[in-house]
C-alpha positions as a Markdown table, in Angstrom:
| # | Residue | x | y | z |
|---|---|---|---|---|
| 1 | Met | -12.1 | -34.6 | 2.1 |
| 2 | Ile | -11.4 | -31.6 | 0.0 |
| 3 | Arg | -8.1 | -31.5 | -2.0 |
| 4 | Ile | -6.7 | -28.2 | -3.1 |
| 5 | Glu | -4.0 | -28.2 | -5.8 |
| 6 | Phe | -1.6 | -25.4 | -5.7 |
| 7 | Arg | -1.0 | -23.8 | -9.2 |
| 8 | Ser | 1.7 | -21.2 | -9.3 |
| 9 | Glu | 0.5 | -19.7 | -12.6 |
| 10 | Gly | -3.0 | -19.2 | -11.1 |
| 11 | Phe | -1.6 | -17.3 | -8.1 |
| 12 | Lys | 0.6 | -15.2 | -10.4 |
| 13 | Glu | -2.5 | -14.3 | -12.4 |
| 14 | Ile | -4.3 | -13.2 | -9.3 |
| 15 | Leu | -1.3 | -11.2 | -7.9 |
| 16 | Asn | -0.9 | -9.4 | -11.2 |
| 17 | Ser | -4.5 | -8.8 | -12.0 |
| 18 | Gln | -6.2 | -5.4 | -12.3 |
| 19 | Gly | -8.4 | -6.2 | -9.4 |
| 20 | Thr | -5.5 | -6.9 | -7.1 |
| 21 | Lys | -3.9 | -3.6 | -8.2 |
| 22 | Glu | -7.0 | -1.7 | -7.4 |
| 23 | Leu | -7.3 | -3.4 | -4.0 |
| 24 | Val | -3.7 | -2.7 | -3.1 |
| 25 | Glu | -4.0 | 0.9 | -4.3 |
| 26 | Ser | -7.3 | 1.5 | -2.4 |
| 27 | His | -5.7 | 0.4 | 0.9 |
| 28 | Ala | -2.7 | 2.6 | 0.3 |
| 29 | Gly | -5.1 | 5.5 | -0.5 |
| 30 | Arg | -7.0 | 4.9 | 2.7 |
| 31 | Ile | -3.7 | 5.0 | 4.7 |
| 32 | Ala | -2.6 | 8.2 | 2.9 |
| 33 | Asp | -6.0 | 9.9 | 3.5 |
| 34 | Thr | -6.1 | 8.9 | 7.2 |
| 35 | Ala | -2.6 | 10.1 | 7.8 |
| 36 | Gly | -3.2 | 13.3 | 5.8 |
| 37 | Ala | -6.3 | 14.1 | 7.9 |
| 38 | Ala | -4.1 | 14.1 | 11.1 |
| 39 | Ile | -1.7 | 16.8 | 9.8 |
| 40 | Ala | -2.2 | 19.9 | 11.9 |
| 41 | Glu | -0.5 | 22.3 | 9.4 |
| 42 | Glu | -1.4 | 23.1 | 5.8 |
| 43 | Ser | 0.1 | 20.3 | 3.7 |
| 44 | Glu | -0.2 | 18.4 | 0.5 |
| 45 | Gly | -0.5 | 15.3 | 2.6 |
| 46 | Phe | 0.9 | 12.0 | 1.5 |
| 47 | Ser | 1.2 | 10.5 | -2.0 |
| 48 | Val | 0.6 | 6.9 | -3.2 |
| 49 | Asn | 2.9 | 5.2 | -5.6 |
| 50 | Thr | 1.7 | 1.8 | -7.1 |
| 51 | Tyr | 4.1 | -0.3 | -9.1 |
| 52 | Lys | 4.8 | -3.9 | -10.1 |
| 53 | Gly | 7.4 | -5.5 | -7.8 |
| 54 | Gly | 9.5 | -8.5 | -8.9 |
| 55 | Tyr | 9.4 | -10.7 | -5.8 |
| 56 | Gly | 8.1 | -14.2 | -6.5 |
| 57 | Gly | 7.3 | -13.6 | -10.2 |
| 58 | Gly | 5.8 | -10.1 | -9.6 |
| 59 | Arg | 3.0 | -8.5 | -7.7 |
| 60 | Trp | 1.4 | -5.1 | -7.2 |
| 61 | Ile | 3.0 | -3.0 | -4.4 |
| 62 | Ser | 1.9 | 0.4 | -3.2 |
| 63 | Ser | 3.9 | 2.8 | -1.0 |
| 64 | Val | 2.8 | 5.9 | 0.8 |
| 65 | Ser | 5.2 | 8.8 | 1.1 |
| 66 | Thr | 5.5 | 12.3 | 2.5 |
| 67 | Thr | 5.1 | 15.1 | 0.1 |
| 68 | Asp | 6.3 | 18.2 | 1.9 |
| 69 | Tyr | 7.9 | 19.5 | 5.2 |
| 70 | Ala | 4.5 | 19.4 | 7.0 |
| 71 | Ser | 3.9 | 15.8 | 6.3 |
| 72 | Met | 7.5 | 14.8 | 7.1 |
| 73 | Lys | 7.2 | 16.7 | 10.4 |
| 74 | Ala | 3.8 | 15.1 | 11.2 |
| 75 | Glu | 5.2 | 11.6 | 10.7 |
| 76 | Ser | 8.5 | 12.4 | 12.6 |
| 77 | Glu | 6.8 | 14.0 | 15.6 |
| 78 | His | 3.4 | 12.4 | 15.7 |
| 79 | His | 3.8 | 9.2 | 13.7 |
| 80 | Val | 0.6 | 10.0 | 11.7 |
| 81 | Leu | 1.6 | 7.7 | 8.8 |
| 82 | Ser | 2.7 | 4.9 | 11.0 |
| 83 | Arg | -0.5 | 5.0 | 13.0 |
| 84 | Ala | -2.6 | 5.1 | 9.9 |
| 85 | Val | -1.3 | 1.7 | 8.9 |
| 86 | Phe | -2.7 | 0.0 | 12.0 |
């Protein structure tokens, strides 16, 4: 039988590590790129914002946002950002 001991400090270290930040940011970048490629009009596409959240002792969070009218319209009418998540 294998016994695993939960150590909160260890999980906090993982969630706040540079490697986790890079992984979260790379997934958000992939989503932004995929959504941006689906915009029919000329556009700046979507932007990625990565920051440290406070939930459960802190962790890296990335958000993807519209940057201009064309990206807002593409999401509103064609759900390009929503579809890029799945």
